[in-house]
Tab-separated table of C-alpha atoms in Angstrom:
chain	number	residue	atom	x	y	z
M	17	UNK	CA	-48.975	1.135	-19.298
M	18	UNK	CA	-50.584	-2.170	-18.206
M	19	UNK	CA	-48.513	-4.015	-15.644
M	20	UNK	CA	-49.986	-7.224	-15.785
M	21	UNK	CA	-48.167	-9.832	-17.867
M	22	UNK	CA	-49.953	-10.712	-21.687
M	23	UNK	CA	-50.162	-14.338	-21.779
M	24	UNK	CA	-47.327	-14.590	-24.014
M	25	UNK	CA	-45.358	-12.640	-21.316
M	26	UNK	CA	-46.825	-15.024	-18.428
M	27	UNK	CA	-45.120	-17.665	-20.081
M	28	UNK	CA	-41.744	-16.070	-21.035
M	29	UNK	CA	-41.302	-14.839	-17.147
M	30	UNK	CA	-42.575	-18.706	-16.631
M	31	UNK	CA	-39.514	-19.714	-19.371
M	32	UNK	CA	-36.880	-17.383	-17.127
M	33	UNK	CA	-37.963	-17.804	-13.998
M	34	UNK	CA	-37.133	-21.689	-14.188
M	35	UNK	CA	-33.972	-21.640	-15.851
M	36	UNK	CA	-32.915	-18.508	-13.691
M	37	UNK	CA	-33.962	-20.944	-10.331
M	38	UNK	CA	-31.942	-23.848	-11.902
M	39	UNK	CA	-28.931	-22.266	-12.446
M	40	UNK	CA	-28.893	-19.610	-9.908
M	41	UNK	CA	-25.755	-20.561	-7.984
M	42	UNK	CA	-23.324	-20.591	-11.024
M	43	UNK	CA	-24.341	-16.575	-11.288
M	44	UNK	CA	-23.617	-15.881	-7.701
M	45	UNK	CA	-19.812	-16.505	-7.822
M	46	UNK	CA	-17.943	-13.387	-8.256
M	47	UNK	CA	-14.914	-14.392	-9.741
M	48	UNK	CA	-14.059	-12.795	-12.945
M	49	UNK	CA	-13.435	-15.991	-15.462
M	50	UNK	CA	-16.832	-17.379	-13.319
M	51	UNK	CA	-18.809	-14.050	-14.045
M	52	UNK	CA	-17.960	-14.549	-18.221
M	53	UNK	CA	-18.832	-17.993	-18.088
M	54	UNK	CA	-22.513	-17.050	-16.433
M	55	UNK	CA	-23.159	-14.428	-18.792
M	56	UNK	CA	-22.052	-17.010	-21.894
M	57	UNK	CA	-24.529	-19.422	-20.071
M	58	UNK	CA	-27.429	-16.864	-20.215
M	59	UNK	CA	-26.349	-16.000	-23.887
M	60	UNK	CA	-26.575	-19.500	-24.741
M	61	UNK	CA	-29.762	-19.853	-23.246
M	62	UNK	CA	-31.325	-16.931	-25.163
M	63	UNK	CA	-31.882	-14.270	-22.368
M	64	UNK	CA	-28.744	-11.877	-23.434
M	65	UNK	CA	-28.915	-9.584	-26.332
M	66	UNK	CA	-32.485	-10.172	-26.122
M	67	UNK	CA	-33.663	-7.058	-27.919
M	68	UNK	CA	-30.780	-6.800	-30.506
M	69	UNK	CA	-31.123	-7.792	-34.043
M	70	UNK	CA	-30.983	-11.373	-34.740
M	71	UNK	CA	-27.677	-11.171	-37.886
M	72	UNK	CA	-25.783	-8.408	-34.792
M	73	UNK	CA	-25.515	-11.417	-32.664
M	74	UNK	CA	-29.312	-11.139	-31.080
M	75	UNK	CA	-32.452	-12.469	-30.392
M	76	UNK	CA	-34.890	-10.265	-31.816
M	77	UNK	CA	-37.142	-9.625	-29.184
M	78	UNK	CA	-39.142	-7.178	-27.325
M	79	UNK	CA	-38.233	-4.989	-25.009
M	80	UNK	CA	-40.242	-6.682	-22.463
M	81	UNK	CA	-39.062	-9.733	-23.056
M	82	UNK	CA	-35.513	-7.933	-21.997
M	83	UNK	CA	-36.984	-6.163	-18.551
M	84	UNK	CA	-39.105	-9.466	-17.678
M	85	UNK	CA	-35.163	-11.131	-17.306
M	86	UNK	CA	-34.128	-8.075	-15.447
M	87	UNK	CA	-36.496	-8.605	-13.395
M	88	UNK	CA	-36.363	-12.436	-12.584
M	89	UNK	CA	-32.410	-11.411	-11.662
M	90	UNK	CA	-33.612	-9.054	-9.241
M	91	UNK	CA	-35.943	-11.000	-7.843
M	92	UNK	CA	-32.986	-13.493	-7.200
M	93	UNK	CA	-30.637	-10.797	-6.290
M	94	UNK	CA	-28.262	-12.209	-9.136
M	95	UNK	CA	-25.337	-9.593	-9.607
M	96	UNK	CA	-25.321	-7.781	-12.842
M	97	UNK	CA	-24.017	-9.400	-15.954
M	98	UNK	CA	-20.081	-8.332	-16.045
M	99	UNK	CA	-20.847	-7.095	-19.331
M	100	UNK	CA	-23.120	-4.572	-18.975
M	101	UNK	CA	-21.368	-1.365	-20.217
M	102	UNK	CA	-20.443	-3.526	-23.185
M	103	UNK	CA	-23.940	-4.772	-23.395
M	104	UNK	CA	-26.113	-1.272	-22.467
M	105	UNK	CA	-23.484	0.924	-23.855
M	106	UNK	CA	-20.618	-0.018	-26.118
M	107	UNK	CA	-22.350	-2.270	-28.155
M	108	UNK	CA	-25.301	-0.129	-29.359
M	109	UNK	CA	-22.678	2.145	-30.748
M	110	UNK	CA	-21.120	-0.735	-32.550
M	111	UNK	CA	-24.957	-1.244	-34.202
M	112	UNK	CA	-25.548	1.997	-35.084
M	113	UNK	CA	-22.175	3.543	-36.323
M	114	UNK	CA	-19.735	0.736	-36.940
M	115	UNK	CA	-18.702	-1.056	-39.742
M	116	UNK	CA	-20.051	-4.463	-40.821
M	117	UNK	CA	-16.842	-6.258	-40.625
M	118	UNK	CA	-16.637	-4.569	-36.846
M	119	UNK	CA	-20.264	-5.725	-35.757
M	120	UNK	CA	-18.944	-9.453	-36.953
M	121	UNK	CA	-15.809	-9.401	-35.263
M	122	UNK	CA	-17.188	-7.660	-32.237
M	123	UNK	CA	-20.765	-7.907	-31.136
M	124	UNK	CA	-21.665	-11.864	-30.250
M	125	UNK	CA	-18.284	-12.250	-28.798
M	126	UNK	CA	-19.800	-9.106	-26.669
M	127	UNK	CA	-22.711	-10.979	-25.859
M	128	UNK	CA	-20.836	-13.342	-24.450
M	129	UNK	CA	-18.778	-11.711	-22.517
M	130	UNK	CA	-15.708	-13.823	-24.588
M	131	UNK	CA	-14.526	-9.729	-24.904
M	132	UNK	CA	-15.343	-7.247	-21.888
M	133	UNK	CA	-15.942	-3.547	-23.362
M	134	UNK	CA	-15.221	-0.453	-21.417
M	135	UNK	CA	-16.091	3.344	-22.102
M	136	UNK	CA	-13.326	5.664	-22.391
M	137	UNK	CA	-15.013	9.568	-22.428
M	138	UNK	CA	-14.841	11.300	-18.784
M	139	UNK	CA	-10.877	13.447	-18.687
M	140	UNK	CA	-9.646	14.755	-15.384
M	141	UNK	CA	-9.917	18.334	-17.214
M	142	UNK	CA	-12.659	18.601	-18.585
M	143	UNK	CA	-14.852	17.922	-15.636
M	144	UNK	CA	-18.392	17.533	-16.725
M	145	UNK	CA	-17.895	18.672	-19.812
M	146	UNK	CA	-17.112	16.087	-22.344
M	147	UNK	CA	-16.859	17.964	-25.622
M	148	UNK	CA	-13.779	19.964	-23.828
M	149	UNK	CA	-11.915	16.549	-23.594
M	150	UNK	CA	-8.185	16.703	-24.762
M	151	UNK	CA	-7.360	13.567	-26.172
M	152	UNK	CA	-5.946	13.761	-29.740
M	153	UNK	CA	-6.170	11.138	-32.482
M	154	UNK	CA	-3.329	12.369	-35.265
M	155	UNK	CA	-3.791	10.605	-38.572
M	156	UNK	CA	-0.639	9.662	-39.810
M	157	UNK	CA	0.794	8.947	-42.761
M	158	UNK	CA	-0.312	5.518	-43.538
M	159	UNK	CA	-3.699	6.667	-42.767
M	160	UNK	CA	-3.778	4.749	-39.400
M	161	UNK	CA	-4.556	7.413	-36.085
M	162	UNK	CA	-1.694	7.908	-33.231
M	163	UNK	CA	-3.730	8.673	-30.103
M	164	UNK	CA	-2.139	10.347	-26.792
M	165	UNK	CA	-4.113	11.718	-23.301
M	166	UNK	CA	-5.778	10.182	-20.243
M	167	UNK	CA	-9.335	9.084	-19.188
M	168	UNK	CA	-10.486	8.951	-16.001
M	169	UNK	CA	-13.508	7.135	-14.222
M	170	UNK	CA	-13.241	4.160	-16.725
M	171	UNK	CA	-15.666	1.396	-14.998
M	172	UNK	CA	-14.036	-2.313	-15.131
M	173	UNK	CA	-11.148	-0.760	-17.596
M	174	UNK	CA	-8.419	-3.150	-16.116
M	175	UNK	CA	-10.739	-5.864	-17.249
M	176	UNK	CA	-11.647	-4.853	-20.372
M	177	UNK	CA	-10.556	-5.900	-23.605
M	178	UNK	CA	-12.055	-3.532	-25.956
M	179	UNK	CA	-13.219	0.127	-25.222
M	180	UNK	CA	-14.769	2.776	-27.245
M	181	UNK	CA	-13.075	6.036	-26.983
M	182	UNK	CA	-13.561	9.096	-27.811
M	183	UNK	CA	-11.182	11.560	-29.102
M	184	UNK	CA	-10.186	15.361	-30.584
M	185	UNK	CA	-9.081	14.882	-33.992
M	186	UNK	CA	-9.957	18.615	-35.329
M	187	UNK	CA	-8.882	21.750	-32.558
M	188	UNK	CA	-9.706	24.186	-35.025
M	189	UNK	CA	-13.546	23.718	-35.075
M	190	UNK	CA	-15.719	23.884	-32.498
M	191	UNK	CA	-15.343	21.625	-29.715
M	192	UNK	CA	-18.903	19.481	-30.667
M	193	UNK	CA	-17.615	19.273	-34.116
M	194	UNK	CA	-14.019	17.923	-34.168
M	195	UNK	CA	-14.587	14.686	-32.590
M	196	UNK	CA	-13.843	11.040	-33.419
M	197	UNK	CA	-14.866	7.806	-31.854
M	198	UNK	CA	-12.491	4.300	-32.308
M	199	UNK	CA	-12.730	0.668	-30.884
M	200	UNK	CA	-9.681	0.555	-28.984
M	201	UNK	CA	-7.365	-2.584	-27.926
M	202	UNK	CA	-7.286	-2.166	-24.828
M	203	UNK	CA	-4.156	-4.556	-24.895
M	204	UNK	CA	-2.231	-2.662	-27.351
M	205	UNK	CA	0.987	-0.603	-26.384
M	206	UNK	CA	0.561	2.081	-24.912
M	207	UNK	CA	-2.518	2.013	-23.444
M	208	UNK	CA	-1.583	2.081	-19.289
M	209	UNK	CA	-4.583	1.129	-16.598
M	210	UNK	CA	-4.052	2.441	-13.095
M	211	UNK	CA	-6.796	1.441	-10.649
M	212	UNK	CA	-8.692	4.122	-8.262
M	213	UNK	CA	-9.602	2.932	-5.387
M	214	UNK	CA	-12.575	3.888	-3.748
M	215	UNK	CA	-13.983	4.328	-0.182
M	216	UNK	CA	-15.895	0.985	-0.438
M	217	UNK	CA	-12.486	-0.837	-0.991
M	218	UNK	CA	-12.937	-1.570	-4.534
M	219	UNK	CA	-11.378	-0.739	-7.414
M	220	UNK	CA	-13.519	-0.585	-10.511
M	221	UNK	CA	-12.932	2.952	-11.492
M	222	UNK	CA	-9.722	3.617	-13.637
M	223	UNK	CA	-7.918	5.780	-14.735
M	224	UNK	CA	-6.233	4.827	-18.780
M	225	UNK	CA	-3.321	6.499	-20.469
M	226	UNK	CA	-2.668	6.842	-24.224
M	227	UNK	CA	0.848	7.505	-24.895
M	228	UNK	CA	1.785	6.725	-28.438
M	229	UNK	CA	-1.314	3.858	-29.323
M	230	UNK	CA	-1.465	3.312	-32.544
M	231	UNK	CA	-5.386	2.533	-33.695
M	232	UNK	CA	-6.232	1.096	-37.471
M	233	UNK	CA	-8.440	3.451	-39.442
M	234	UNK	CA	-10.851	0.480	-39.579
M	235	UNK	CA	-11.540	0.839	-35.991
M	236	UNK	CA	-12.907	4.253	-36.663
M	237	UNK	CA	-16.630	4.496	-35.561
M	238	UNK	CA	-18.474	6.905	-37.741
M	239	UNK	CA	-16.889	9.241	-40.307
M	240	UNK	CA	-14.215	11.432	-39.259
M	241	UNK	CA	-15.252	14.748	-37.165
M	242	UNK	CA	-19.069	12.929	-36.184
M	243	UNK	CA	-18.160	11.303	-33.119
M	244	UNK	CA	-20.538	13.930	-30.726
M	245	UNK	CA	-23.295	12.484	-32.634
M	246	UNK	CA	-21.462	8.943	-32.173
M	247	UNK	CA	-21.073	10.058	-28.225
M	248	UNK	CA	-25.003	10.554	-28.304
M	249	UNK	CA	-26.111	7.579	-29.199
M	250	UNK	CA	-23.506	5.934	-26.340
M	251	UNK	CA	-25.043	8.553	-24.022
M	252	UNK	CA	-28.750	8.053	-24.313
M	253	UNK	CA	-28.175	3.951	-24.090
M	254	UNK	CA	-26.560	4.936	-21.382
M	255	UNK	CA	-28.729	6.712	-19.087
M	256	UNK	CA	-31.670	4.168	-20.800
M	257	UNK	CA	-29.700	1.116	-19.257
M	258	UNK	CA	-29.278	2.832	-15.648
M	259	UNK	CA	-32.823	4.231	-15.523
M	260	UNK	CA	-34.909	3.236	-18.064
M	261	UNK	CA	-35.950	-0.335	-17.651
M	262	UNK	CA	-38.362	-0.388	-14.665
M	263	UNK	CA	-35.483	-2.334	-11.850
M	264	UNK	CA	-33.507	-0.437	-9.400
M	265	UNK	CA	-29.974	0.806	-9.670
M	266	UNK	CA	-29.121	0.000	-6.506
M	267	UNK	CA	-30.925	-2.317	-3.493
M	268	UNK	CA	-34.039	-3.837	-4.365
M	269	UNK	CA	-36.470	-1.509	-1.833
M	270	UNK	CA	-38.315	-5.299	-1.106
M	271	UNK	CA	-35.034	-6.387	-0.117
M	272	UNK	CA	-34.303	-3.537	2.169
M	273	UNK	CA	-37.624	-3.976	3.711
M	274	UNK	CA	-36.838	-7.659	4.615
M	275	UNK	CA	-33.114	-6.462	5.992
M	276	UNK	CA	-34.822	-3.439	7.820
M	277	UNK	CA	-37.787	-6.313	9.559
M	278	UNK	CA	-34.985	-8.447	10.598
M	279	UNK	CA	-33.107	-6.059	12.477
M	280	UNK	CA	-36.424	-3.817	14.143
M	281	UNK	CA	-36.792	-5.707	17.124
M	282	UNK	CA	-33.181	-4.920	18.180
M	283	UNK	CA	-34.451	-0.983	18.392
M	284	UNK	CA	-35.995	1.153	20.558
M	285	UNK	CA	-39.370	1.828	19.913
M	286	UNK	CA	-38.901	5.530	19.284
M	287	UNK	CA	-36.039	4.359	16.705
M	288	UNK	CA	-38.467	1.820	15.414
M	289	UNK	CA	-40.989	4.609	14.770
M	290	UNK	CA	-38.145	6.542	12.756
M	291	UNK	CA	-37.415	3.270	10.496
M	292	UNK	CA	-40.586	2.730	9.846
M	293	UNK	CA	-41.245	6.502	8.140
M	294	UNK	CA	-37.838	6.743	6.673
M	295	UNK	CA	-38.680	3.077	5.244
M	296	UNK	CA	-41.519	4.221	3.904
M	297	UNK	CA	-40.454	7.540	1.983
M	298	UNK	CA	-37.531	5.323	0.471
M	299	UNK	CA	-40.111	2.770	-0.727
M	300	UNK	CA	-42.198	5.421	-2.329
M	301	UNK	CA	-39.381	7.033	-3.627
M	302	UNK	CA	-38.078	3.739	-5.368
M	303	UNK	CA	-41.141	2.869	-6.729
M	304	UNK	CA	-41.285	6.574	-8.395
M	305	UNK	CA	-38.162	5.676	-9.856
M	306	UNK	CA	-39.239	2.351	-10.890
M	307	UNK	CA	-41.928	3.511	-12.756
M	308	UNK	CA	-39.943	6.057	-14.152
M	309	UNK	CA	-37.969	3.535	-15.855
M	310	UNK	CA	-41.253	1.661	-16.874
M	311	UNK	CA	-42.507	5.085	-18.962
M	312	UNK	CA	-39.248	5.000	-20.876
M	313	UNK	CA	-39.608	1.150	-21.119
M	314	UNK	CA	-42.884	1.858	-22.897
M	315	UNK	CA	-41.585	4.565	-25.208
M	316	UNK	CA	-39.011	1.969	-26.494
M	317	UNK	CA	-41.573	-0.810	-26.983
M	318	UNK	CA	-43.577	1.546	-29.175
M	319	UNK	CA	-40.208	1.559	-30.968
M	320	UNK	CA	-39.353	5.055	-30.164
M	321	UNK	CA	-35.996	6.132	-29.418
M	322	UNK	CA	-34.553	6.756	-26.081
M	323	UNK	CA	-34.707	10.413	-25.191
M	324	UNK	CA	-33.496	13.334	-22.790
M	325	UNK	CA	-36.407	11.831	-20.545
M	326	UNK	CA	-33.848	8.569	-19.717
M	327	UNK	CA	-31.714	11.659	-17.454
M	328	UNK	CA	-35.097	11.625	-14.986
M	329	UNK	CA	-35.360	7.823	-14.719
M	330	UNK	CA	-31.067	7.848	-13.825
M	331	UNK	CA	-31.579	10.358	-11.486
M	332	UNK	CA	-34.130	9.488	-9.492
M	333	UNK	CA	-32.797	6.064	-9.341
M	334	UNK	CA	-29.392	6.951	-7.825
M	335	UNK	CA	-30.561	9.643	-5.209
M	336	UNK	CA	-33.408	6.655	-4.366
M	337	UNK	CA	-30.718	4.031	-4.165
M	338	UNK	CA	-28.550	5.805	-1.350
M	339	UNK	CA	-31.167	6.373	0.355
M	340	UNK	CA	-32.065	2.879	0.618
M	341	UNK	CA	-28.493	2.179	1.468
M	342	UNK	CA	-27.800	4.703	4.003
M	343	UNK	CA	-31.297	3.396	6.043
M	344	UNK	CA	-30.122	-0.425	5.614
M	345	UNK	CA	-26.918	0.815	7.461
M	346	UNK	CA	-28.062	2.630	9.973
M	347	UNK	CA	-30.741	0.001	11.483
M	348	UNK	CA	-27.297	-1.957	11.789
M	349	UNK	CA	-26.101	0.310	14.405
M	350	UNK	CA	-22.506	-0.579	16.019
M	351	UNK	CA	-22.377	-3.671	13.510
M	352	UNK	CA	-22.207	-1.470	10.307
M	353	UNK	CA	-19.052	-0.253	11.276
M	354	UNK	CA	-17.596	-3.812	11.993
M	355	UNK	CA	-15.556	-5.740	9.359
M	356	UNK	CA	-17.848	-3.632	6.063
M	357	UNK	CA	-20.039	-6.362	5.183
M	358	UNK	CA	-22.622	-6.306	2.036
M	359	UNK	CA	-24.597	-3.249	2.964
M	360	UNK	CA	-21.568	-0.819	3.974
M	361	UNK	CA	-19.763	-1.606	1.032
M	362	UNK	CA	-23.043	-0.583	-0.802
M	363	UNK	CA	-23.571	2.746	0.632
M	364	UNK	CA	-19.840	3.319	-0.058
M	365	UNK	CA	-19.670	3.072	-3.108
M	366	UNK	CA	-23.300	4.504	-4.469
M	367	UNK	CA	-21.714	7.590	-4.358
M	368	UNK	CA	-20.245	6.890	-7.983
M	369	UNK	CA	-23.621	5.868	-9.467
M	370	UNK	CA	-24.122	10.312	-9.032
M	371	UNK	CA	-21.255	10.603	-11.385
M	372	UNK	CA	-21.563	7.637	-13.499
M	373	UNK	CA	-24.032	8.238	-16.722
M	374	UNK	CA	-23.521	12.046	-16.051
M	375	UNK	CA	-23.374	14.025	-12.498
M	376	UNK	CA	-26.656	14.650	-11.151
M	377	UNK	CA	-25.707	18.692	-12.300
M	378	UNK	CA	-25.698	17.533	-15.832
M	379	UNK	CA	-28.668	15.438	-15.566
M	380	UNK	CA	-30.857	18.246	-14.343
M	381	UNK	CA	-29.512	20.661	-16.987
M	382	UNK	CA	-30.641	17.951	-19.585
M	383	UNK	CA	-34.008	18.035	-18.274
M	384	UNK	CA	-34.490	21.389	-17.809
M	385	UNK	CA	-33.544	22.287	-21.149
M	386	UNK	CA	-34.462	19.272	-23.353
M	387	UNK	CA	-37.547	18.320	-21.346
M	388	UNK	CA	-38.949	21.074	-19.921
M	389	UNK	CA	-38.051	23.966	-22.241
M	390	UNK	CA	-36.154	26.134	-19.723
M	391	UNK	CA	-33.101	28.837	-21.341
M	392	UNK	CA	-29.863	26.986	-22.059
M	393	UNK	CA	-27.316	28.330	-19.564
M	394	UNK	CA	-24.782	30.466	-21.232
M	395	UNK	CA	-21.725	29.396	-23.669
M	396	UNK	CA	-18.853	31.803	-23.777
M	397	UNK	CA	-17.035	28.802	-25.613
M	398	UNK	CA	-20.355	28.305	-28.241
M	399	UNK	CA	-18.969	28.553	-32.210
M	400	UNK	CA	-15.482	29.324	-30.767
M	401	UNK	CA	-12.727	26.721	-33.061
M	402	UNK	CA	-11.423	24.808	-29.469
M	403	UNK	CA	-7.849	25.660	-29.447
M	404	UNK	CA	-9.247	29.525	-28.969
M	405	UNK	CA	-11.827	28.126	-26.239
M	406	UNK	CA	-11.564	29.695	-22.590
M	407	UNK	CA	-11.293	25.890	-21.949
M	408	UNK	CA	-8.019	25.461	-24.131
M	409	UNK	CA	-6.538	29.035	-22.505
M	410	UNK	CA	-6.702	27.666	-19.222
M	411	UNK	CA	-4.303	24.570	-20.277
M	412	UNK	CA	-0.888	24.521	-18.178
């Protein structure tokens, strides 16, 4: 890949880089209603939705185009947009497997951030395993689905208005193959958010309960007993959007490297010789996960679809992030432990970011088997209708 800008490029970066500047202290506010309003700003300026198509809300552009703005943000250490599972995630799905009367009501509003998305798949139960997830959709009589069971790990849930969720609508077929996905309201009854809170302090993480929710047929993604193959598209965009586009997951490794200068004088010089090599085998690290993401950026420009590859870029960026972290706090010394502060509430909650997108377990299985070619591990569950599972035996 060459990493020097085309012209054209030159003067889109040029193009971002200015309004970006301009406007940069109206995306550094935190507050929720503020965070919707700087994403709507960026949307109205043209640098959200970037690569979509233009008549789903978009902009038509390249892919470049999208990681030159990712870019510019980092540069600025501008927060994420508070969209971004509804951006990277949710609204792919919407694209490829939902109706066209959903991808009006739904996907520029999305864009905007006028409606925050959420992703409802991980269970308490099933662990890593997502096709051994227990909640049920029952279609009733008027054709509409009745929808009881619990997620867990839902990022920004009890912010969300909209979710996609995934559900068992078939336990006599294999577990892969009687799934359905839905757009759910995430404001209709029955649907219960209970914040987890986290070592850092935060609360992002959720855990949502379906007791009774009622969900229109037309919300269905997909056709009835296909949402696995609904689930992979949400999947991949996943693991594409935390590893695939050439920025870091976690601390810029420049911006570490500035934090870690300020605060070597205050060392001993033996502890200064320690920073320095630990600095450096986090910086090389990063940038190996950078350019990870910049080989999958290139696979998508060449209009190729994101692949098992995307697990590498995700997990090479998280284990590269902590490590970043954990050095930034430790050249703090006494003061890390002191009143948390940006940097220890970092390196708290990183952690996540192994379980987020798939656990580091799964992510290594994926590119083992899909990647490099190695046996798949064994499935005493494989062709087995799910209510006979050894997963659905061990229920309570």
């Amino acid at each position: 890949m060459d990493f020097d800008d085309t012209l054209e490029e030159a003067a889109w970066r040029a193009q971002v880089r200015a309004f970006l500047e301009q406007h940069r202290e109206e995306g550094g506010d935190r507050d929720t209603e503020a965070a919707r309003a700087w994403q709507a700003t960026l949307y109205d300026a043209g640098f959200v939705g970037v690569t979509w198509p233009v008549e789903m809300g978009g902009r038509g552009g390249t892919p470049m185009r999208q990681a030159i703005i990712d870019q510019e943000m980092a540069r600025l250490d501008l927060p994420g947009l508070i969209n971004l599972i509804g951006i990277g995630m949710c609204g792919p799905t919407v694209i490829g497997h939902g109706s066209d009367d959903q991808k009006r009501r739904y996907l520029r509003r999305l864009l905007r951030a006028d409606d925050i998305w959420c992703q409802l798949f991980s269970e308490p139960a099933a662990g890593s395993d997502l096709a051994a997830l227990r909640t049920r959709a029952v279609r009733t009589g008027d054709g509409d689905w009745l929808v009881d069971g619990q997620k867990v790990w839902t990022t920004r849930a009890h912010l969300a208005d909209y979710g996609i969720l995934l559900t068992r609508t078939d336990p006599d077929v294999p577990k892969h193959r009687g799934l359905t996905m839905f757009v759910v309201d995430m404001a209709a009854p029955g649907v219960t958010v209970r914040p987890l809170r986290q070592m850092s302090g935060g609360a992002d993480f959720n855990e949502v309960f379906f007791d009774d929710v009622v969900i229109p047929d037309a919300e269905r993604l997909g056709d009835v007993g296909d949402g696995w193959r609904v689930a992979l598209t949400t999947l991949m965009s996943e693991r594409l959007s935390l590893g695939g586009g050439g920025t870091e997951i976690g601390p810029r490794a420049e911006t570490v490297a500035r934090h870690v200068a300020a605060h070597l004088d205050a060392l001993s010089p033996d502890r200064q010789a320690l920073v320095r090599q630990q600095l450096g085998r986090a910086y090389v690290a990063a940038l190996g996960a950078r350019y990870t993401g910049y080989r999958q950026l290139s696979k998508v420009s060449r209009g190729e679809l994101p692949g098992p590859e995307a697990s590498a870029g995700k997990l090479s960026g998280t284990r590269s992030a902590r490590d970043l972290a954990d050095l930034a706090v430790r050249v703090l010394g006494d003061d890390a432990r002191v009143g948390g502060g940006f940097w220890h509430d970092l390196q708290a909650g990183l952690p996540g970011m192994a379980i987020a997108g798939g656990t580091d377990q799964v992510l290594r299985n994926i590119i083992g088997e899909r990647v490099l070619g190695l046996p798949a591990e064994p499935r005493a569950d494989k062709g087995v209708p799910f209510k006979e599972s050894v997963t659905e035996r061990t229920m309570p």
